[in-house]
JSON list of C-alpha atoms in Angstrom, two decimals:
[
{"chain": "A", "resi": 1, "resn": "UNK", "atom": "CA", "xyz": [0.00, 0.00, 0.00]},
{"chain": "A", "resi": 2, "resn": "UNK", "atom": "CA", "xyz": [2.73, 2.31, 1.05]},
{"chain": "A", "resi": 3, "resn": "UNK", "atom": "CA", "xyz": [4.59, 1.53, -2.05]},
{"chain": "A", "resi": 4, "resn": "UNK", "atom": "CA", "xyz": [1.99, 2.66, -4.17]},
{"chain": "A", "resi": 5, "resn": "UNK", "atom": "CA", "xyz": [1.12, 5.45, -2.55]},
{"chain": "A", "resi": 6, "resn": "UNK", "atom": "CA", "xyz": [4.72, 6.65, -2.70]},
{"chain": "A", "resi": 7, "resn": "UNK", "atom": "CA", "xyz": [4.70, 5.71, -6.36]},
{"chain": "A", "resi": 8, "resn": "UNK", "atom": "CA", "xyz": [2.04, 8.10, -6.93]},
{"chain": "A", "resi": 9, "resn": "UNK", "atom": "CA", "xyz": [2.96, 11.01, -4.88]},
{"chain": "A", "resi": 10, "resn": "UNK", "atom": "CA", "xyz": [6.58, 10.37, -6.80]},
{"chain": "A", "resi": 11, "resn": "UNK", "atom": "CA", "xyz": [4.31, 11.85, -10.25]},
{"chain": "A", "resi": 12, "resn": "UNK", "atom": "CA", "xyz": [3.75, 14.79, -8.22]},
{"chain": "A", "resi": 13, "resn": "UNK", "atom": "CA", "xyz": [7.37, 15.45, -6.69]},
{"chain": "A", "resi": 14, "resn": "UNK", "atom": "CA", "xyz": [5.88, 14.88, -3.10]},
{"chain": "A", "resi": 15, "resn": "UNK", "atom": "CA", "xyz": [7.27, 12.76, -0.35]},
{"chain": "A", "resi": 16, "resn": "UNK", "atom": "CA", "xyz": [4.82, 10.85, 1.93]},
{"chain": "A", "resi": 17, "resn": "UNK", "atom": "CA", "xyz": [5.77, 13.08, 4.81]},
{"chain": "A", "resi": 18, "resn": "UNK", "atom": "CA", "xyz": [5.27, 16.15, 3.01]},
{"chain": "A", "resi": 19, "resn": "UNK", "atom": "CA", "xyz": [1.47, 14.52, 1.79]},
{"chain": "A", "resi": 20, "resn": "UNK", "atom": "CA", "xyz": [0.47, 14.21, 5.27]},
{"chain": "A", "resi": 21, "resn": "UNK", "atom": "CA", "xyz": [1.38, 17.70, 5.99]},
{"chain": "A", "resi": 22, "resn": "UNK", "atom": "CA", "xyz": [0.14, 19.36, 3.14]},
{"chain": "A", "resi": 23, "resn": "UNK", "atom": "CA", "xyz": [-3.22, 17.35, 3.93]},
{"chain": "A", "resi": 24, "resn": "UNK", "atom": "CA", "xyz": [-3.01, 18.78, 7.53]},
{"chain": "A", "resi": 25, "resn": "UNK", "atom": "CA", "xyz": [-2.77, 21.82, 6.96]},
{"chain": "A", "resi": 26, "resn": "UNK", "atom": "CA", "xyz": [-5.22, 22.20, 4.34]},
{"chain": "A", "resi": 27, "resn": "UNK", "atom": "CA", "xyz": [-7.94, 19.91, 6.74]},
{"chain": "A", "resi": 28, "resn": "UNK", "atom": "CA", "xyz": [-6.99, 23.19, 9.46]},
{"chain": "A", "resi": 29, "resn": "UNK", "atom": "CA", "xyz": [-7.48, 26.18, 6.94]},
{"chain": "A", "resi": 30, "resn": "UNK", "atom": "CA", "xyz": [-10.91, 24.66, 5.64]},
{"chain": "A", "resi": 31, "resn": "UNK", "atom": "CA", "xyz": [-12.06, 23.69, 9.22]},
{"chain": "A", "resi": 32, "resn": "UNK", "atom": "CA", "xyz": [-11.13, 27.58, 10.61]},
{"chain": "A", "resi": 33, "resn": "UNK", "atom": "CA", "xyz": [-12.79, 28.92, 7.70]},
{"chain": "A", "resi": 34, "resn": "UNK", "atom": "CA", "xyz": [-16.04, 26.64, 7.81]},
{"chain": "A", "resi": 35, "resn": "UNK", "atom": "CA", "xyz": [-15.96, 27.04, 12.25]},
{"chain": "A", "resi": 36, "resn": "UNK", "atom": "CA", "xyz": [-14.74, 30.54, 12.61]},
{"chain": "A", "resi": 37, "resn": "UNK", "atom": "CA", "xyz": [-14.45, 32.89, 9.53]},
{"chain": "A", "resi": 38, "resn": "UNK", "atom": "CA", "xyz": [-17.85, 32.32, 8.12]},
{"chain": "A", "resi": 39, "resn": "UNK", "atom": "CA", "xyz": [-19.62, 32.27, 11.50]},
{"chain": "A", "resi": 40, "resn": "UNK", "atom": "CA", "xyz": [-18.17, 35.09, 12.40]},
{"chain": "A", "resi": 41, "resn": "UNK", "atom": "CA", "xyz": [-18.62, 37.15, 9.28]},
{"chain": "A", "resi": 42, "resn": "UNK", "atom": "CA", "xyz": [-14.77, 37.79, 9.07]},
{"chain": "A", "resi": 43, "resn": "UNK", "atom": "CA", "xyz": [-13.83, 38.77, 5.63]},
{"chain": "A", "resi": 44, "resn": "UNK", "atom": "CA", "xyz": [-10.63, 37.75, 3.93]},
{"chain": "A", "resi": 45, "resn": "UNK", "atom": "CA", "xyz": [-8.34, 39.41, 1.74]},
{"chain": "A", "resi": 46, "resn": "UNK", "atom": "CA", "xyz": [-6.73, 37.77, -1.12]},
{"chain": "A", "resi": 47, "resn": "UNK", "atom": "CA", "xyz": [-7.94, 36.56, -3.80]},
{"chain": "A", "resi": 48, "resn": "UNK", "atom": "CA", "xyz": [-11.57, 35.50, -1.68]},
{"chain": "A", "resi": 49, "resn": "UNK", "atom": "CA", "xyz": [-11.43, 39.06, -0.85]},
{"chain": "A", "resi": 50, "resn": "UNK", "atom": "CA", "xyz": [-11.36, 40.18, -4.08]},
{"chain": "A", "resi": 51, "resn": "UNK", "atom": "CA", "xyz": [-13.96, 38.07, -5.86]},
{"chain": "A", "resi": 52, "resn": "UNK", "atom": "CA", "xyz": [-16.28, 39.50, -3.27]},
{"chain": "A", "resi": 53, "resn": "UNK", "atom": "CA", "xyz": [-15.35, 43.21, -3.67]},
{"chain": "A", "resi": 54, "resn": "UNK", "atom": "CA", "xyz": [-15.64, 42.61, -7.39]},
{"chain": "A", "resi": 55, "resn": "UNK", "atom": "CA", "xyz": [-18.90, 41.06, -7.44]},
{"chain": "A", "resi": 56, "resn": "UNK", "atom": "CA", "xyz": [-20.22, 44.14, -4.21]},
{"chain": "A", "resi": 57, "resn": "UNK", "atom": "CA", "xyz": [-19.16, 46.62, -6.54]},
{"chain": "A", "resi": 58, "resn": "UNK", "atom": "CA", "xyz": [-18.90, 45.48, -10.42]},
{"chain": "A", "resi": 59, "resn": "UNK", "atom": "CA", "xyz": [-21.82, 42.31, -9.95]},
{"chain": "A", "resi": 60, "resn": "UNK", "atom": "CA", "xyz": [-18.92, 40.02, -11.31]},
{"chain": "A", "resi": 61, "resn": "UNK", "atom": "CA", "xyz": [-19.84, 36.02, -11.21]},
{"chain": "A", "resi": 62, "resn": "UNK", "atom": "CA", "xyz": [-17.87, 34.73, -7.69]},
{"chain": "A", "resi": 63, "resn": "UNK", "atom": "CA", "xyz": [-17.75, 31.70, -9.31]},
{"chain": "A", "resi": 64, "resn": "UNK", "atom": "CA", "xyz": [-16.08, 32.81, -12.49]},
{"chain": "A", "resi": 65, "resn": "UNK", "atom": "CA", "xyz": [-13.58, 35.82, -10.76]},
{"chain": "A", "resi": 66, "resn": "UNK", "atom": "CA", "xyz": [-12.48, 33.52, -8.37]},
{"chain": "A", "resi": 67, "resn": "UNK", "atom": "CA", "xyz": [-11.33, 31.00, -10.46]},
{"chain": "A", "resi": 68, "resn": "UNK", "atom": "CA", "xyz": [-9.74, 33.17, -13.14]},
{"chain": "A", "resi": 69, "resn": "UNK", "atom": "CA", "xyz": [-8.05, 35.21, -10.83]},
{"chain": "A", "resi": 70, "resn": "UNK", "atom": "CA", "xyz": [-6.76, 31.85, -9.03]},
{"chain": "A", "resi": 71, "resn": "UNK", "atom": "CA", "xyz": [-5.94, 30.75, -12.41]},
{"chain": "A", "resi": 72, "resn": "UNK", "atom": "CA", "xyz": [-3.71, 34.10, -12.88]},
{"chain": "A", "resi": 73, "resn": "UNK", "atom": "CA", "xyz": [-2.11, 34.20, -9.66]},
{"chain": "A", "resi": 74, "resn": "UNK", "atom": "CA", "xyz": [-0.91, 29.88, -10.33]},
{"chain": "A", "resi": 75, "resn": "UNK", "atom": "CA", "xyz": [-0.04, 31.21, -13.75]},
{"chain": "A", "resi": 76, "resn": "UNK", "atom": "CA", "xyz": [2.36, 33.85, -12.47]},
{"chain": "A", "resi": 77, "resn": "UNK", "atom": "CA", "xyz": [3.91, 31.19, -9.71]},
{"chain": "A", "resi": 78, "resn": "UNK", "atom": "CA", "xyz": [4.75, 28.46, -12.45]},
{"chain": "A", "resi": 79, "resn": "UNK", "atom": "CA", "xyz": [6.47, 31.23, -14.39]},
{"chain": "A", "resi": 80, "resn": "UNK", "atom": "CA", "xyz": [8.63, 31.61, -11.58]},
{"chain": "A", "resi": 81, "resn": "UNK", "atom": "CA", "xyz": [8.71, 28.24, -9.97]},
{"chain": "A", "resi": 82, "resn": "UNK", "atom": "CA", "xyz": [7.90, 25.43, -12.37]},
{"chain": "A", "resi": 83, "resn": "UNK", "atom": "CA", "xyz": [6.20, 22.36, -13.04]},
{"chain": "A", "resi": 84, "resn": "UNK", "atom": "CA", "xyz": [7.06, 20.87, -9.39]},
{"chain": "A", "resi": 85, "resn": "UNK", "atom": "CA", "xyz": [5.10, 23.93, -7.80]},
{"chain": "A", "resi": 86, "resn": "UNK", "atom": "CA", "xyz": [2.31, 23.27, -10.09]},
{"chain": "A", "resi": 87, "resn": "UNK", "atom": "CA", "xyz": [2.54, 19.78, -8.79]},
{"chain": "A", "resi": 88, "resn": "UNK", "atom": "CA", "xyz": [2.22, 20.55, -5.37]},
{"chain": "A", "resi": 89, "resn": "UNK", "atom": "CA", "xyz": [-0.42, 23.29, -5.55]},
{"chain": "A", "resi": 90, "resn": "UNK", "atom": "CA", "xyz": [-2.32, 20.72, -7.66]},
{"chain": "A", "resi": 91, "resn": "UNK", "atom": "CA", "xyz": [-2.14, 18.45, -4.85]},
{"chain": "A", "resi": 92, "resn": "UNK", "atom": "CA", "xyz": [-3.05, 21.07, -1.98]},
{"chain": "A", "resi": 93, "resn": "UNK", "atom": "CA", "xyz": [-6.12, 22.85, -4.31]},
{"chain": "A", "resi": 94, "resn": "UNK", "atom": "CA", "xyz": [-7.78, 19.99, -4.50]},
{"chain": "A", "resi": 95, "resn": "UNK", "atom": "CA", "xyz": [-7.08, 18.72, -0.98]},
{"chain": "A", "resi": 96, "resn": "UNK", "atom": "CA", "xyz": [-8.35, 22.05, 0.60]},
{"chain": "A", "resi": 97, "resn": "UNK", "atom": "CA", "xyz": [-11.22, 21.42, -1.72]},
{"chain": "A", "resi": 98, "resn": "UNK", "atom": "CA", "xyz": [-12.11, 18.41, -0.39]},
{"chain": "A", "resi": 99, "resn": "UNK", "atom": "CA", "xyz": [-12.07, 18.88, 3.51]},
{"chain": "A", "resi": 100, "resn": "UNK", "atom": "CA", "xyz": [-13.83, 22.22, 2.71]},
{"chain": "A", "resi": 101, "resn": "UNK", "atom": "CA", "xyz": [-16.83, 20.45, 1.61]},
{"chain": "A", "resi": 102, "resn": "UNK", "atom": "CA", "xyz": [-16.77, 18.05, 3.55]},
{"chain": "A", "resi": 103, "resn": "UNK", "atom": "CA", "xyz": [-16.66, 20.31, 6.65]},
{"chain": "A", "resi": 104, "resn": "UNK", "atom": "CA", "xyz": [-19.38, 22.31, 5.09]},
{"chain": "A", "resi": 105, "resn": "UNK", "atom": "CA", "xyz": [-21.40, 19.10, 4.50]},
{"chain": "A", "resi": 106, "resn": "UNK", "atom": "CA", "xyz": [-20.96, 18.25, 8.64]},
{"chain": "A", "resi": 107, "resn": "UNK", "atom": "CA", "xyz": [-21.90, 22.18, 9.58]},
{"chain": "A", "resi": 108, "resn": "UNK", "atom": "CA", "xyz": [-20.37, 24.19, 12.51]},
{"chain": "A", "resi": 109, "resn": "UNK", "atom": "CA", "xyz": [-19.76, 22.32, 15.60]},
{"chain": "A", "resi": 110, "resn": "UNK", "atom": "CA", "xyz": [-17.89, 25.16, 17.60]},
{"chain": "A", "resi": 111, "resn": "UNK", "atom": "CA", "xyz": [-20.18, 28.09, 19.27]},
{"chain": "A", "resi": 112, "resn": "UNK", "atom": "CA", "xyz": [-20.30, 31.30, 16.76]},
{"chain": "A", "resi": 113, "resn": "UNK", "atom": "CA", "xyz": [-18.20, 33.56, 17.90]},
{"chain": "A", "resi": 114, "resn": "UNK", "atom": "CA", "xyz": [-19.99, 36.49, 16.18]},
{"chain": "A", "resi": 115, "resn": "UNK", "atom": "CA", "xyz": [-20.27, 38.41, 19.17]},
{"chain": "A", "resi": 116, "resn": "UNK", "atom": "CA", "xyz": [-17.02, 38.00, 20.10]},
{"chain": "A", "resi": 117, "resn": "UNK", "atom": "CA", "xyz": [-15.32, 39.09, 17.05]},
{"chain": "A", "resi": 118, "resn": "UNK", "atom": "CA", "xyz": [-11.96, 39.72, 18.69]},
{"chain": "A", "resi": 119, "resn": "UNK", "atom": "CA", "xyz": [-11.80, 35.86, 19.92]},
{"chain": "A", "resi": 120, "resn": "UNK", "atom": "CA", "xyz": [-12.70, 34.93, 16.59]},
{"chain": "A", "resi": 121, "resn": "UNK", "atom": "CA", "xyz": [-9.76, 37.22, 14.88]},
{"chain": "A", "resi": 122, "resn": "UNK", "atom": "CA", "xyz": [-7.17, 35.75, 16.82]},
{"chain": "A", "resi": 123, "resn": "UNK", "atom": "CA", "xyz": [-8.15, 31.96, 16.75]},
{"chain": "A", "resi": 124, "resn": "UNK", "atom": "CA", "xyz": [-9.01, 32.56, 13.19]},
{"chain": "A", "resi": 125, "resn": "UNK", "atom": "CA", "xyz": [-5.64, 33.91, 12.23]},
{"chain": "A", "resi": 126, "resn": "UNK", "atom": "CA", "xyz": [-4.00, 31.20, 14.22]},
{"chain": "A", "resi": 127, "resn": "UNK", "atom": "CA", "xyz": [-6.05, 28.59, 12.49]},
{"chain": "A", "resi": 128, "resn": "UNK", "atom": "CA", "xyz": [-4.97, 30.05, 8.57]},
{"chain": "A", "resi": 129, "resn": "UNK", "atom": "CA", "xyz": [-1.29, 30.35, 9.77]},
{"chain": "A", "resi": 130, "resn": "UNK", "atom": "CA", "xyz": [-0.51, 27.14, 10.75]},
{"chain": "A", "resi": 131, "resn": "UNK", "atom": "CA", "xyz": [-2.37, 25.79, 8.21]},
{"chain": "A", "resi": 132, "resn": "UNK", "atom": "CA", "xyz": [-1.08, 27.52, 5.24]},
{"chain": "A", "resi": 133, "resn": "UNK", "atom": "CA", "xyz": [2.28, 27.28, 6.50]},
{"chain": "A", "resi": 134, "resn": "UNK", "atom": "CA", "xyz": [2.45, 23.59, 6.77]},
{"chain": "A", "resi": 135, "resn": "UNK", "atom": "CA", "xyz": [1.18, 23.99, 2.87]},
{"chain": "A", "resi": 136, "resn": "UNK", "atom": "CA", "xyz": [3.88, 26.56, 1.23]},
{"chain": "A", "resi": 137, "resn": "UNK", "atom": "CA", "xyz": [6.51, 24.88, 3.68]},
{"chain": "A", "resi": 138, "resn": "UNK", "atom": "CA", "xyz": [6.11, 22.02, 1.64]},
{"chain": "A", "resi": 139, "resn": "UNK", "atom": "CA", "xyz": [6.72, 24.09, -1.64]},
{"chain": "A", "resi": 140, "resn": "UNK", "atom": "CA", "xyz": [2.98, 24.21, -3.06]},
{"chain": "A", "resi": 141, "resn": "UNK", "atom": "CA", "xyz": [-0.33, 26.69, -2.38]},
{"chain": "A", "resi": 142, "resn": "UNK", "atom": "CA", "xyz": [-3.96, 26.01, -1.25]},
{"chain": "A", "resi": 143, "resn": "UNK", "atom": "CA", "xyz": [-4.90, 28.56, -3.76]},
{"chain": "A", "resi": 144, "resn": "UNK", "atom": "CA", "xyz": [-4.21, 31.81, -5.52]},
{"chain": "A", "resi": 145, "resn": "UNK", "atom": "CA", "xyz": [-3.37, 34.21, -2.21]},
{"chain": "A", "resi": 146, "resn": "UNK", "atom": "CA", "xyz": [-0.40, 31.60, -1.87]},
{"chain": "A", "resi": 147, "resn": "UNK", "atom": "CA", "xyz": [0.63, 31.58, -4.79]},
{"chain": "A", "resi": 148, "resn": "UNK", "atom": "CA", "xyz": [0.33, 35.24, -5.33]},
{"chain": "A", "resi": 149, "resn": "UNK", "atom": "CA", "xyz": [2.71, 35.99, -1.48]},
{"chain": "A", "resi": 150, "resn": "UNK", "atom": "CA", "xyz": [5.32, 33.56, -2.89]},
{"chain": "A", "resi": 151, "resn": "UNK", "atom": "CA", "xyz": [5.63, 35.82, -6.03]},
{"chain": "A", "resi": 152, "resn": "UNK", "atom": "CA", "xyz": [5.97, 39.00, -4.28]},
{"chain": "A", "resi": 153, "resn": "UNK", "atom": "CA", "xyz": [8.05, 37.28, -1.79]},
{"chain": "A", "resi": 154, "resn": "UNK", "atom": "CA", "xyz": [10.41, 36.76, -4.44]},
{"chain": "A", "resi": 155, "resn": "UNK", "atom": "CA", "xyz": [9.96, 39.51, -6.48]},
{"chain": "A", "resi": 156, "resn": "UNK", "atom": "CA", "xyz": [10.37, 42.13, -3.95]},
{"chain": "A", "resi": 157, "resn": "UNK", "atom": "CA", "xyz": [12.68, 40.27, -1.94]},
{"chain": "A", "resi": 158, "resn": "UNK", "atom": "CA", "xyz": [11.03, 40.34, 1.03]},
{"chain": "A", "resi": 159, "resn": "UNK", "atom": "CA", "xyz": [9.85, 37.93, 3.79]},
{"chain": "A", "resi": 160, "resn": "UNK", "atom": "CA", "xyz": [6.65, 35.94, 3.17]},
{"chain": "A", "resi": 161, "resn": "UNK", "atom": "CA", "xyz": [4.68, 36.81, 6.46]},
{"chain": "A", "resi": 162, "resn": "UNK", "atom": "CA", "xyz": [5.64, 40.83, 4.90]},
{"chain": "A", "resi": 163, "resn": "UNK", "atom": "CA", "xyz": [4.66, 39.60, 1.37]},
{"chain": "A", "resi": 164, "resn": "UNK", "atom": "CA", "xyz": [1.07, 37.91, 2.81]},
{"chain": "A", "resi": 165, "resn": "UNK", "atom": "CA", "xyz": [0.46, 41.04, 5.13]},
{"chain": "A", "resi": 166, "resn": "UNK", "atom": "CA", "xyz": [0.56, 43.32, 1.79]},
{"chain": "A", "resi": 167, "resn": "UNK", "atom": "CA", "xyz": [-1.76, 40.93, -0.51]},
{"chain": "A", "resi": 168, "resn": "UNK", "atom": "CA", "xyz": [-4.19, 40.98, 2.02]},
{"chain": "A", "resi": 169, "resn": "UNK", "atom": "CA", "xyz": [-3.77, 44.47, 3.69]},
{"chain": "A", "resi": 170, "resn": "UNK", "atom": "CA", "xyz": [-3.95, 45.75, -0.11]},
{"chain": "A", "resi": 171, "resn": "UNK", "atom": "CA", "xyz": [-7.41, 43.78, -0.70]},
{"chain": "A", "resi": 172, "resn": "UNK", "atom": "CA", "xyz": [-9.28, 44.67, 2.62]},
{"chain": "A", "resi": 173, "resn": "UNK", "atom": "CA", "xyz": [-8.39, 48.27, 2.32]},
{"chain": "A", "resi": 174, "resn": "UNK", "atom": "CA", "xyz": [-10.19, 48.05, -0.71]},
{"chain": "A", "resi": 175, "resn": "UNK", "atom": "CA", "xyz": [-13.07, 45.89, 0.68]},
{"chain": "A", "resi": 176, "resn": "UNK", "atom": "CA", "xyz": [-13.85, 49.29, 2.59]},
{"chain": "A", "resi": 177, "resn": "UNK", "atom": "CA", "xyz": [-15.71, 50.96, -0.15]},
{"chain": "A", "resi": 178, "resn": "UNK", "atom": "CA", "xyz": [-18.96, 48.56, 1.00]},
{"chain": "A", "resi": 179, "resn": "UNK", "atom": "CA", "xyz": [-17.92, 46.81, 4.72]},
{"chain": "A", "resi": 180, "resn": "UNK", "atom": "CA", "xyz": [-18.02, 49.28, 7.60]},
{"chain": "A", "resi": 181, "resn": "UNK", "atom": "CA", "xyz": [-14.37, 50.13, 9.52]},
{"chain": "A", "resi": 182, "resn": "UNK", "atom": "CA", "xyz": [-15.73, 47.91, 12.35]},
{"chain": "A", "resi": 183, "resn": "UNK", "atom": "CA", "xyz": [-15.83, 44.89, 10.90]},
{"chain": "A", "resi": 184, "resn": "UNK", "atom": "CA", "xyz": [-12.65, 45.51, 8.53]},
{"chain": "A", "resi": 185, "resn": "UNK", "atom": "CA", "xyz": [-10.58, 46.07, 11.74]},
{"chain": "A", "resi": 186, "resn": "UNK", "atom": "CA", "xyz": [-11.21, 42.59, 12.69]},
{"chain": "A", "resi": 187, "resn": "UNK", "atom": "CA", "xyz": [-10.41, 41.18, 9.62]},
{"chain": "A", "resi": 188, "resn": "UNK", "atom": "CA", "xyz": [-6.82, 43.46, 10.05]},
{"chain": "A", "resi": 189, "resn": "UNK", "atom": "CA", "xyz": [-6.54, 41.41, 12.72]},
{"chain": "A", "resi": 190, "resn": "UNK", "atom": "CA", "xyz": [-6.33, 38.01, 11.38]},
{"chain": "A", "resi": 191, "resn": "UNK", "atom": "CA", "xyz": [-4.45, 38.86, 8.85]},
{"chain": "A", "resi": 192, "resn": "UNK", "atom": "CA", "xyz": [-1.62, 40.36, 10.97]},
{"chain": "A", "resi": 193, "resn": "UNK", "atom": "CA", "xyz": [-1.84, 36.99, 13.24]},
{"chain": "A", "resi": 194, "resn": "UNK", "atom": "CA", "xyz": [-2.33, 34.22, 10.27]},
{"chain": "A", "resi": 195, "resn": "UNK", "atom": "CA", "xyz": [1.09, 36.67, 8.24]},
{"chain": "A", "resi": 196, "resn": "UNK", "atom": "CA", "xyz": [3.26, 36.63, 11.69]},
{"chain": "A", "resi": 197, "resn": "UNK", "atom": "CA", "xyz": [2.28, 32.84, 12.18]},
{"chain": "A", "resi": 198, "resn": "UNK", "atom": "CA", "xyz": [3.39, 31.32, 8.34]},
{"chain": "A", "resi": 199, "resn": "UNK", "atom": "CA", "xyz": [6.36, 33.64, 9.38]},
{"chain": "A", "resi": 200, "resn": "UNK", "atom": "CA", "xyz": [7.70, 30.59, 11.33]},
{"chain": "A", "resi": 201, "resn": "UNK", "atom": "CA", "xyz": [7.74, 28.21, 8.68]},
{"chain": "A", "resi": 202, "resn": "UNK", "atom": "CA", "xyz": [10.74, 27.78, 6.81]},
{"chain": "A", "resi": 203, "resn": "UNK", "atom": "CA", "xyz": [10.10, 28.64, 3.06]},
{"chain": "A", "resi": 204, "resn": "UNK", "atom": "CA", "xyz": [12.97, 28.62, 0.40]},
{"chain": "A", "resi": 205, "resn": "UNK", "atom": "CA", "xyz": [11.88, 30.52, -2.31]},
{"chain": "A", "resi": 206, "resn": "UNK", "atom": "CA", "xyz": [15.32, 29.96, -3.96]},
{"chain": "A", "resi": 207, "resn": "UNK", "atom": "CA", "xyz": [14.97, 26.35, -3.72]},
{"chain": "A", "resi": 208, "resn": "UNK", "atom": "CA", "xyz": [12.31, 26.42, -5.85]},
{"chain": "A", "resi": 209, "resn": "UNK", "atom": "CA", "xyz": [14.02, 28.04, -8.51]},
{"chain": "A", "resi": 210, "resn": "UNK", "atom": "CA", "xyz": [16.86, 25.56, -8.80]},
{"chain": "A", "resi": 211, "resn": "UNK", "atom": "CA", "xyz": [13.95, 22.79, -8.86]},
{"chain": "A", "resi": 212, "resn": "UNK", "atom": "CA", "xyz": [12.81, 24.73, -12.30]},
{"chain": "A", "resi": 213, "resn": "UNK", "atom": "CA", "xyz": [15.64, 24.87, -13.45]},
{"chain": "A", "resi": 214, "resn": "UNK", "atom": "CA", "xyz": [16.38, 21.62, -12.55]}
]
C-alpha cells in the first residue's frame, strides 16, 4: 500500500511526509474557515477578498472571478517556480477542496463567535497560519493568495509573512468601499496573526528556482 502510494505522490514530486502535511494543513485552513471565519462574518483578503469586492461593486460572477483570478495568480507562480510547484499546488487545491466540503457538508460544531469578534480574529488567524504554513513549507499553495505571497516574496525580496500582510492588507483596504471600519478592523486582525504565524515556517523561495531549473 505504502509503495503505491509513494509511487504516486513520486508523479507529483511529493514525499509521503510532506502529503500528510500538506493534507493537515489544508484539513486546518478549511475547518477555521467553515468554524470561525464564516460564523463570524470575518472577511478575507486575497484573492476571496477580491472576488467579493468585485462582485459588491462590479456584480462580477464569484464563481467565475475567483477562479480566473486563481488561475492568474498559479499562472504567475509556475512562471517563476515550475512544473514541481504546479505539482504541489495541484495536490493542496484539491485537498483544501475536499475537507472544505466536507466540513461544510458536517456544519459548525464550535459556538459562533460572532459576538465575540476579537476571539474569533485571533483563533481565526491562528487557524490560517498554521495551516497555510504547513502547505507553502512544503513548496505548493492552497490557492491563488499563496501563490500570489510567494511571487511578491520573491519579487520584492522580502519575507513571506511581509509579502502575505501586503496581498491581504492591499485587498481589505479596498473591501472598505462597501464593509463598515468595524468589521474591517477585525479582519486586520487576522491577517496580521495568520502573516506573523506562516512567518515561522521555513520557506525557500530559492529552492524552488533551482527545482525549475532543474
Amino acid at each position: 500500500m505504502y509503495i503505491l502510494l509513494d509511487s504516486i505522490l513520486s508523479r507529483f514530486s511529493l514525499k509521503r511526509d510532506s502529503f500528510f502535511r500538506i493534507l493537515l494543513g489544508c484539513s486546518i485552513m478549511s475547518f477555521t474557515v467553515v468554524n470561525i471565519h464564516l460564523q463570524a462574518g470575518i472577511t478575507e483578503g486575497g484573492v476571496l477578498g477580491l472576488t467579493v469586492l468585485l462582485y459588491k461593486l462590479l456584480d462580477f460572477d464569484p464563481s467565475i472571478a475567483s477562479g480566473a483570478l486563481d488561475f492568474i495568480c498559479f499562472l504567475l507562480a509556475f512562471s517563476r517556480f515550475g512544473k514541481n510547484f504546479l505539482k504541489k499546488t495541484a495536490v493542496a487545491s484539491l485537498a483544501f477542496a475536499v475537507f472544505y466540503k466536507i466540513f461544510m457538508g458536517i456544519g459548525a460544531f464550535l459556538p459562533s463567535f460572532y459576538n465575540m469578534p476579537i476571539i474569533a480574529s485571533v483563533l481565526g488567524g491562528i487557524g490560517i497560519g498554521i495551516g497555510c504554513g504547513l502547505v507553502i513549507e512544503q513548496g505548493g499553495a492552497a490557492g491563488g493568495d499563496d501563490a500570489l505571497a510567494l511571487v511578491i516574496a520573491d519579487k520584492l525580496k522580502v519575507h513571506i509573512s511581509k509579502a502575505y500582510l501586503i496581498s491581504d492588507l492591499v485587498v481589505l483596504f479596498m473591501s472598505l468601499a462597501y464593509i463598515p471600519f468595524n468589521r474591517i478592523f477585525f479582519s486586520i486582525i487576522t491577517t496580521v496573526v495568520s502573516s506573523i504565524l506562516v512567518g515561522q515556517f521555513e520557506v525557500n523561495l530559492e529552492g524552488k528556482k533551482q527545482e525549475q531549473s532543474a
